[in-house]
mmCIF file of C-alpha atoms and ligand atoms in Angstrom:
data_model
loop_
_atom_site.group_PDB
_atom_site.id
_atom_site.type_symbol
_atom_site.label_atom_id
_atom_site.label_comp_id
_atom_site.label_asym_id
_atom_site.label_seq_id
_atom_site.Cartn_x
_atom_site.Cartn_y
_atom_site.Cartn_z
ATOM 1 C CA MET A 1 2.869 -9.374 -40.893
ATOM 2 C CA VAL A 2 -0.180 -9.396 -38.804
ATOM 3 C CA ASP A 3 -0.100 -12.363 -36.388
ATOM 4 C CA LEU A 4 -3.928 -13.054 -36.351
ATOM 5 C CA ASP A 5 -3.367 -16.638 -35.006
ATOM 6 C CA LYS A 6 -2.774 -15.629 -31.690
ATOM 7 C CA ILE A 7 -6.680 -14.356 -30.967
ATOM 8 C CA LEU A 8 -8.146 -17.633 -33.337
ATOM 9 C CA GLN A 9 -8.040 -21.094 -32.967
ATOM 10 C CA ASP A 10 -8.780 -23.132 -35.963
ATOM 11 C CA GLY A 11 -9.731 -19.832 -37.775
ATOM 12 C CA LYS A 12 -12.410 -19.537 -35.207
ATOM 13 C CA ALA A 13 -12.714 -17.168 -32.392
ATOM 14 C CA ILE A 14 -14.726 -16.593 -29.080
ATOM 15 C CA TYR A 15 -14.064 -13.703 -27.135
ATOM 16 C CA LEU A 16 -15.130 -12.546 -23.953
ATOM 17 C CA ALA A 17 -16.286 -8.845 -23.918
ATOM 18 C CA TYR A 18 -16.123 -6.750 -20.918
ATOM 19 C CA ASP A 19 -16.491 -3.275 -21.279
ATOM 20 C CA HIS A 20 -19.685 -2.910 -20.003
ATOM 21 C CA GLY A 21 -18.724 -0.824 -16.867
ATOM 22 C CA MET A 22 -18.071 1.752 -18.545
ATOM 23 C CA GLU A 23 -20.270 1.454 -21.918
ATOM 24 C CA HIS A 24 -23.583 0.912 -19.731
ATOM 25 C CA GLY A 25 -22.655 1.612 -16.011
ATOM 26 C CA PRO A 26 -22.245 -0.549 -13.198
ATOM 27 C CA VAL A 27 -26.431 -1.228 -13.451
ATOM 28 C CA GLU A 28 -25.503 -3.767 -15.916
ATOM 29 C CA PHE A 29 -23.836 -5.916 -12.992
ATOM 30 C CA ALA A 30 -27.021 -5.674 -10.819
ATOM 31 C CA ASP A 31 -28.670 -9.001 -12.336
ATOM 32 C CA ALA A 32 -25.803 -11.047 -11.890
ATOM 33 C CA GLU A 33 -23.797 -9.495 -9.149
ATOM 34 C CA GLU A 34 -20.519 -11.527 -9.305
ATOM 35 C CA SER A 35 -20.109 -9.775 -12.977
ATOM 36 C CA ILE A 36 -19.408 -6.764 -11.318
ATOM 37 C CA ASP A 37 -15.720 -8.012 -10.178
ATOM 38 C CA PRO A 38 -13.531 -7.783 -13.122
ATOM 39 C CA SER A 39 -11.759 -11.253 -11.391
ATOM 40 C CA TYR A 40 -14.580 -13.317 -12.097
ATOM 41 C CA ILE A 41 -14.682 -12.445 -15.537
ATOM 42 C CA LEU A 42 -11.120 -13.576 -16.081
ATOM 43 C CA LYS A 43 -11.792 -16.859 -14.261
ATOM 44 C CA ILE A 44 -14.690 -17.656 -16.469
ATOM 45 C CA ALA A 45 -12.453 -16.186 -19.532
ATOM 46 C CA ALA A 46 -9.267 -18.285 -18.605
ATOM 47 C CA ASP A 47 -11.413 -21.779 -17.438
ATOM 48 C CA GLY A 48 -13.549 -21.157 -20.785
ATOM 49 C CA ASN A 49 -9.986 -21.192 -22.797
ATOM 50 C CA TYR A 50 -11.631 -18.094 -24.405
ATOM 51 C CA THR A 51 -9.330 -16.908 -27.835
ATOM 52 C CA GLY A 52 -9.423 -13.450 -26.114
ATOM 53 C CA VAL A 53 -10.462 -11.094 -23.486
ATOM 54 C CA ILE A 54 -11.837 -7.337 -24.271
ATOM 55 C CA LEU A 55 -10.807 -5.093 -21.487
ATOM 56 C CA HIS A 56 -10.514 -1.313 -20.965
ATOM 57 C CA LYS A 57 -6.888 -0.311 -20.112
ATOM 58 C CA GLY A 58 -7.681 0.027 -16.437
ATOM 59 C CA THR A 59 -8.903 -3.450 -15.711
ATOM 60 C CA ALA A 60 -6.336 -4.965 -17.874
ATOM 61 C CA GLU A 61 -3.484 -3.226 -16.083
ATOM 62 C CA LYS A 62 -5.064 -3.849 -12.430
ATOM 63 C CA TYR A 63 -6.439 -7.049 -12.890
ATOM 64 C CA TYR A 64 -5.252 -8.971 -16.313
ATOM 65 C CA GLN A 65 -1.567 -8.177 -15.618
ATOM 66 C CA LEU A 66 -1.675 -9.678 -11.905
ATOM 67 C CA LEU A 67 -2.896 -12.957 -13.449
ATOM 68 C CA GLY A 68 0.086 -15.839 -13.648
ATOM 69 C CA ALA A 69 2.246 -15.707 -16.371
ATOM 70 C CA ASP A 70 0.727 -19.156 -17.817
ATOM 71 C CA GLU A 71 -2.548 -17.508 -17.561
ATOM 72 C CA ARG A 72 -1.688 -14.554 -19.621
ATOM 73 C CA ASN A 73 -0.092 -17.067 -22.161
ATOM 74 C CA THR A 74 -2.907 -18.847 -22.635
ATOM 75 C CA LEU A 75 -5.678 -15.961 -22.536
ATOM 76 C CA PRO A 76 -4.778 -13.394 -25.101
ATOM 77 C CA LEU A 77 -5.616 -9.628 -23.886
ATOM 78 C CA ILE A 78 -7.591 -7.329 -26.448
ATOM 79 C CA ILE A 79 -7.751 -3.930 -25.191
ATOM 80 C CA LYS A 80 -10.899 -1.693 -26.329
ATOM 81 C CA LEU A 81 -8.832 1.671 -27.092
ATOM 82 C CA ASN A 82 -12.129 4.081 -27.253
ATOM 83 C CA GLY A 83 -14.848 4.396 -24.927
ATOM 84 C CA LYS A 84 -17.823 6.416 -23.619
ATOM 85 C CA THR A 85 -20.754 6.502 -20.960
ATOM 86 C CA ASN A 86 -24.115 6.268 -21.963
ATOM 87 C CA ILE A 87 -24.848 9.397 -19.680
ATOM 88 C CA PRO A 88 -24.753 12.503 -22.530
ATOM 89 C CA ASP A 89 -27.480 12.496 -24.977
ATOM 90 C CA LEU A 90 -24.691 13.741 -27.714
ATOM 91 C CA GLU A 91 -24.152 12.394 -31.475
ATOM 92 C CA PRO A 92 -22.481 8.907 -30.796
ATOM 93 C CA TYR A 93 -18.955 9.291 -30.429
ATOM 94 C CA SER A 94 -16.559 7.109 -28.463
ATOM 95 C CA PRO A 95 -13.131 9.097 -28.128
ATOM 96 C CA MET A 96 -9.714 7.322 -27.702
ATOM 97 C CA VAL A 97 -8.672 6.654 -24.291
ATOM 98 C CA CYS A 98 -5.629 4.308 -24.595
ATOM 99 C CA ALA A 99 -2.895 4.599 -27.484
ATOM 100 C CA VAL A 100 -2.088 1.740 -29.451
ATOM 101 C CA GLU A 101 1.428 1.453 -27.924
ATOM 102 C CA GLU A 102 0.095 1.618 -24.443
ATOM 103 C CA ALA A 103 -2.027 -1.042 -25.019
ATOM 104 C CA ILE A 104 0.762 -3.179 -26.463
ATOM 105 C CA GLU A 105 2.630 -2.697 -23.130
ATOM 106 C CA LEU A 106 0.013 -3.706 -21.445
ATOM 107 C CA GLY A 107 0.408 -6.991 -23.241
ATOM 108 C CA ALA A 108 -2.422 -6.814 -25.904
ATOM 109 C CA SER A 109 -2.517 -9.557 -28.516
ATOM 110 C CA ALA A 110 -5.086 -7.207 -30.601
ATOM 111 C CA VAL A 111 -6.685 -4.027 -30.379
ATOM 112 C CA GLY A 112 -10.512 -2.806 -30.748
ATOM 113 C CA TYR A 113 -12.302 0.183 -31.638
ATOM 114 C CA THR A 114 -15.716 1.126 -32.059
ATOM 115 C CA ILE A 115 -17.065 2.844 -35.061
ATOM 116 C CA TYR A 116 -20.595 4.487 -35.097
ATOM 117 C CA LEU A 117 -21.202 4.403 -38.678
ATOM 118 C CA GLY A 118 -23.792 6.759 -40.010
ATOM 119 C CA SER A 119 -23.017 9.233 -37.085
ATOM 120 C CA GLU A 120 -22.523 13.142 -37.400
ATOM 121 C CA LYS A 121 -18.949 12.103 -35.648
ATOM 122 C CA GLU A 122 -18.333 9.313 -38.253
ATOM 123 C CA SER A 123 -15.449 10.985 -39.970
ATOM 124 C CA THR A 124 -13.238 11.633 -36.939
ATOM 125 C CA MET A 125 -13.567 7.655 -36.157
ATOM 126 C CA PHE A 126 -12.345 6.557 -39.503
ATOM 127 C CA TRP A 127 -9.425 9.101 -39.115
ATOM 128 C CA GLU A 128 -8.763 7.428 -35.474
ATOM 129 C CA PHE A 129 -9.423 3.955 -36.648
ATOM 130 C CA GLY A 130 -7.044 4.570 -39.590
ATOM 131 C CA GLN A 131 -4.511 5.519 -36.735
ATOM 132 C CA VAL A 132 -5.396 2.481 -35.012
ATOM 133 C CA VAL A 133 -5.148 0.160 -37.566
ATOM 134 C CA ARG A 134 -1.671 1.575 -38.949
ATOM 135 C CA GLY A 135 -0.375 1.494 -35.181
ATOM 136 C CA ALA A 136 -1.538 -1.627 -34.895
ATOM 137 C CA HIS A 137 -0.037 -3.488 -37.997
ATOM 138 C CA LYS A 138 3.000 -1.758 -37.615
ATOM 139 C CA ALA A 139 3.543 -4.094 -34.658
ATOM 140 C CA GLY A 140 2.193 -7.006 -36.382
ATOM 141 C CA ILE A 141 -1.058 -7.256 -34.125
ATOM 142 C CA PRO A 142 -4.483 -7.268 -35.322
ATOM 143 C CA ALA A 143 -7.312 -4.462 -35.286
ATOM 144 C CA ILE A 144 -10.874 -5.021 -34.506
ATOM 145 C CA ALA A 145 -13.648 -3.073 -35.453
ATOM 146 C CA TRP A 146 -16.935 -2.789 -33.526
ATOM 147 C CA VAL A 147 -19.253 -1.305 -36.281
ATOM 148 C CA TYR A 148 -22.323 -0.532 -34.804
ATOM 149 C CA PRO A 149 -24.583 1.595 -37.029
ATOM 150 C CA ARG A 150 -26.267 4.618 -35.093
ATOM 151 C CA GLY A 151 -27.709 8.194 -35.017
ATOM 152 C CA LYS A 152 -30.662 10.044 -37.061
ATOM 153 C CA TRP A 153 -29.535 9.635 -40.323
ATOM 154 C CA VAL A 154 -29.721 5.554 -39.533
ATOM 155 C CA ARG A 155 -33.202 5.720 -37.960
ATOM 156 C CA GLU A 156 -34.355 7.823 -40.672
ATOM 157 C CA LYS A 157 -32.843 6.273 -44.131
ATOM 158 C CA TYR A 158 -32.858 2.669 -42.611
ATOM 159 C CA GLY A 159 -35.408 2.691 -39.785
ATOM 160 C CA SER A 160 -33.331 0.108 -37.883
ATOM 161 C CA ASP A 161 -29.608 -0.132 -36.799
ATOM 162 C CA THR A 162 -29.897 -4.149 -37.758
ATOM 163 C CA ASP A 163 -30.956 -3.419 -41.262
ATOM 164 C CA PRO A 164 -29.400 -6.023 -43.162
ATOM 165 C CA GLU A 165 -27.739 -3.576 -46.258
ATOM 166 C CA LEU A 166 -26.900 -1.146 -43.565
ATOM 167 C CA VAL A 167 -25.033 -3.985 -41.714
ATOM 168 C CA ALA A 168 -23.065 -5.254 -44.691
ATOM 169 C CA TYR A 169 -22.167 -1.741 -45.231
ATOM 170 C CA GLY A 170 -20.752 -1.558 -41.883
ATOM 171 C CA ALA A 171 -18.927 -4.849 -42.779
ATOM 172 C CA ARG A 172 -17.475 -3.722 -45.808
ATOM 173 C CA VAL A 173 -16.322 -0.540 -44.431
ATOM 174 C CA ALA A 174 -14.616 -2.528 -41.688
ATOM 175 C CA LEU A 175 -12.812 -4.292 -44.607
ATOM 176 C CA GLU A 176 -12.145 -1.093 -46.286
ATOM 177 C CA LEU A 177 -10.567 1.001 -43.355
ATOM 178 C CA GLY A 178 -7.987 -2.270 -42.821
ATOM 179 C CA ALA A 179 -9.935 -4.165 -40.069
ATOM 180 C CA ASP A 180 -8.851 -7.597 -39.271
ATOM 181 C CA VAL A 181 -11.924 -8.627 -37.709
ATOM 182 C CA ALA A 182 -15.282 -7.129 -37.582
ATOM 183 C CA LYS A 183 -17.877 -7.212 -34.584
ATOM 184 C CA ILE A 184 -21.178 -6.922 -35.988
ATOM 185 C CA LYS A 185 -25.010 -7.345 -34.916
ATOM 186 C CA TYR A 186 -27.110 -9.743 -36.135
ATOM 187 C CA THR A 187 -29.190 -9.111 -38.988
ATOM 188 C CA GLY A 188 -32.089 -11.712 -37.898
ATOM 189 C CA ASP A 189 -31.206 -14.236 -40.535
ATOM 190 C CA ARG A 190 -28.969 -16.740 -41.810
ATOM 191 C CA LYS A 191 -29.235 -15.507 -45.413
ATOM 192 C CA SER A 192 -29.143 -11.565 -44.840
ATOM 193 C CA PHE A 193 -25.644 -12.685 -42.320
ATOM 194 C CA ALA A 194 -24.232 -14.345 -45.068
ATOM 195 C CA HIS A 195 -24.190 -11.636 -47.236
ATOM 196 C CA VAL A 196 -22.732 -9.236 -44.742
ATOM 197 C CA VAL A 197 -20.077 -12.228 -44.327
ATOM 198 C CA LYS A 198 -19.204 -11.769 -48.070
ATOM 199 C CA ALA A 199 -19.177 -7.828 -47.631
ATOM 200 C CA ALA A 200 -16.472 -8.183 -45.185
ATOM 201 C CA GLY A 201 -14.392 -10.103 -47.474
ATOM 202 C CA ARG A 202 -11.188 -11.446 -46.191
ATOM 203 C CA CYS A 203 -12.015 -9.334 -42.829
ATOM 204 C CA LYS A 204 -13.283 -11.871 -40.381
ATOM 205 C CA VAL A 205 -16.859 -11.483 -39.088
ATOM 206 C CA VAL A 206 -17.858 -12.226 -35.536
ATOM 207 C CA LEU A 207 -21.056 -11.981 -33.996
ATOM 208 C CA SER A 208 -21.532 -9.048 -31.215
ATOM 209 C CA GLY A 209 -23.530 -11.289 -28.187
ATOM 210 C CA GLY A 210 -26.304 -8.670 -27.557
ATOM 211 C CA GLU A 211 -28.705 -8.250 -24.284
ATOM 212 C CA LYS A 212 -28.847 -11.456 -22.463
ATOM 213 C CA THR A 213 -31.639 -13.862 -23.752
ATOM 214 C CA GLU A 214 -34.440 -15.315 -21.518
ATOM 215 C CA ASP A 215 -33.188 -18.878 -22.478
ATOM 216 C CA PRO A 216 -29.234 -19.511 -23.722
ATOM 217 C CA LYS A 217 -30.852 -21.588 -26.699
ATOM 218 C CA GLU A 218 -32.028 -18.393 -28.503
ATOM 219 C CA PHE A 219 -28.588 -17.025 -28.401
ATOM 220 C CA LEU A 220 -27.123 -20.310 -29.031
ATOM 221 C CA GLN A 221 -29.183 -20.533 -32.088
ATOM 222 C CA VAL A 222 -28.007 -16.994 -33.564
ATOM 223 C CA VAL A 223 -24.477 -18.445 -33.088
ATOM 224 C CA LYS A 224 -25.329 -21.276 -35.181
ATOM 225 C CA ASP A 225 -26.787 -19.373 -37.791
ATOM 226 C CA VAL A 226 -23.727 -16.776 -37.809
ATOM 227 C CA MET A 227 -21.567 -19.858 -38.402
ATOM 228 C CA ALA A 228 -23.486 -21.559 -40.887
ATOM 229 C CA ALA A 229 -23.590 -18.060 -42.844
ATOM 230 C CA GLY A 230 -19.855 -18.015 -42.782
ATOM 231 C CA GLY A 231 -18.924 -16.049 -39.589
ATOM 232 C CA ALA A 232 -15.748 -16.456 -37.374
ATOM 233 C CA GLY A 233 -17.577 -16.576 -34.200
ATOM 234 C CA VAL A 234 -18.621 -14.474 -31.547
ATOM 235 C CA ALA A 235 -17.438 -11.416 -29.526
ATOM 236 C CA VAL A 236 -19.842 -12.300 -26.062
ATOM 237 C CA GLY A 237 -20.478 -10.515 -22.736
ATOM 238 C CA ARG A 238 -23.881 -10.263 -21.091
ATOM 239 C CA ASN A 239 -25.123 -13.952 -22.475
ATOM 240 C CA VAL A 240 -21.913 -15.340 -20.807
ATOM 241 C CA TRP A 241 -21.113 -13.727 -17.653
ATOM 242 C CA LYS A 242 -24.863 -13.201 -16.575
ATOM 243 C CA ALA A 243 -25.510 -16.636 -17.300
ATOM 244 C CA LYS A 244 -26.752 -18.753 -14.357
ATOM 245 C CA ASP A 245 -23.976 -21.159 -15.376
ATOM 246 C CA PRO A 246 -21.066 -19.366 -17.407
ATOM 247 C CA LEU A 247 -19.169 -22.057 -18.428
ATOM 248 C CA LYS A 248 -21.811 -24.329 -19.418
ATOM 249 C CA VAL A 249 -22.957 -21.707 -21.834
ATOM 250 C CA THR A 250 -19.459 -21.436 -23.079
ATOM 251 C CA GLU A 251 -19.256 -25.260 -23.780
ATOM 252 C CA ASP A 252 -21.911 -25.439 -25.631
ATOM 253 C CA LEU A 253 -20.628 -22.164 -27.551
ATOM 254 C CA LYS A 254 -17.592 -23.812 -27.990
ATOM 255 C CA LYS A 255 -19.129 -26.834 -29.622
ATOM 256 C CA ILE A 256 -20.708 -24.625 -32.398
ATOM 257 C CA VAL A 257 -17.921 -22.287 -32.823
ATOM 258 C CA PHE A 258 -15.186 -25.055 -33.100
ATOM 259 C CA GLY A 259 -17.362 -27.891 -33.915
HETATM 260 P P1 LIG B 301 -22.757 -8.254 -25.319
HETATM 261 O O1 LIG B 301 -22.456 -9.205 -25.805
HETATM 262 O O2 LIG B 301 -22.852 -8.076 -23.778
HETATM 263 O O3 LIG B 301 -24.091 -7.068 -26.316
HETATM 264 O O4 LIG B 301 -21.484 -7.122 -25.573
HETATM 265 C C1 LIG B 301 -20.813 -6.455 -26.779
HETATM 266 C C2 LIG B 301 -20.631 -5.200 -26.539
HETATM 267 O O5 LIG B 301 -20.499 -4.768 -28.251
HETATM 268 C C3 LIG B 301 -19.893 -4.644 -25.545
HETATM 269 O O6 LIG B 301 -18.249 -4.656 -26.013
HETATM 270 C C4 LIG B 301 -20.257 -3.199 -25.500
HETATM 271 O O7 LIG B 301 -20.077 -2.825 -24.159
HETATM 272 C C5 LIG B 301 -21.733 -3.408 -25.756
HETATM 273 O O8 LIG B 301 -22.156 -4.580 -26.286
HETATM 274 C C6 LIG B 301 -21.964 -2.014 -26.059
HETATM 275 O O9 LIG B 301 -23.562 -2.313 -26.308
HETATM 276 P P2 LIG B 301 -24.375 -0.926 -27.269
HETATM 277 O O10 LIG B 301 -23.453 0.002 -27.442
HETATM 278 O O11 LIG B 301 -25.371 -1.731 -28.139
HETATM 279 O O12 LIG B 301 -25.230 -0.490 -25.855
#
């Protein structure tokens, strides 16, 4: 039986994502200097009572594991199992850098994996994610799929990676591959996002935060629309830890997600 409750509160979720050091490079921390330090992020996650913090295995081992037992008990760890940099200009594919068993040894309550839907390497990612789901479910923990449409066919056939029908396709693929939660980009409006949530069925849908908005209100309005569309919450990085006052944004976020 998969224990989803550990990473939910009243069926809803707020996850603090922090895998950007690998995905985008330290340049991503330049406009919010303190955010280069994983301890700073873990403090926001713990003080903000996030329902999970998303880390790669190295930061989990060298930072999360050094938290006190009480903090670890109240702040669930979600380990991102695959990763890549943005340096090589290759077909989108993010290989496994951590095994499910290793994540569990590090104390993970859930594991995550990015699928680049539409990529030439899509079938490899489907197979790898299949193995992730199998390992995670055997151990009773949820598997979260980041589903990001990407690659030349996405551009040619849909024009944009946030095309509502394409995003709904991704949500459906997440359900059918066995994901418990799908982390998906915003489609631009409430109605089309409701279609995405419907396509995902019993797989919960959380919003992927996106680039930091000028005004936190813009990001919070998107979260309002996502929740009104039936979303289960948000997995956010830059819009929180790049904010002037991350805990204030967190409080506003919690009011919207948990009501
Ligand atoms: P943000 O809320 O900062 O957008 O983080 C969500 C996330 O999925 C991260 O987990 C990941 O590092 C990043 O976005 C990937 O962004 P992209 O592949 O679009 O550059």
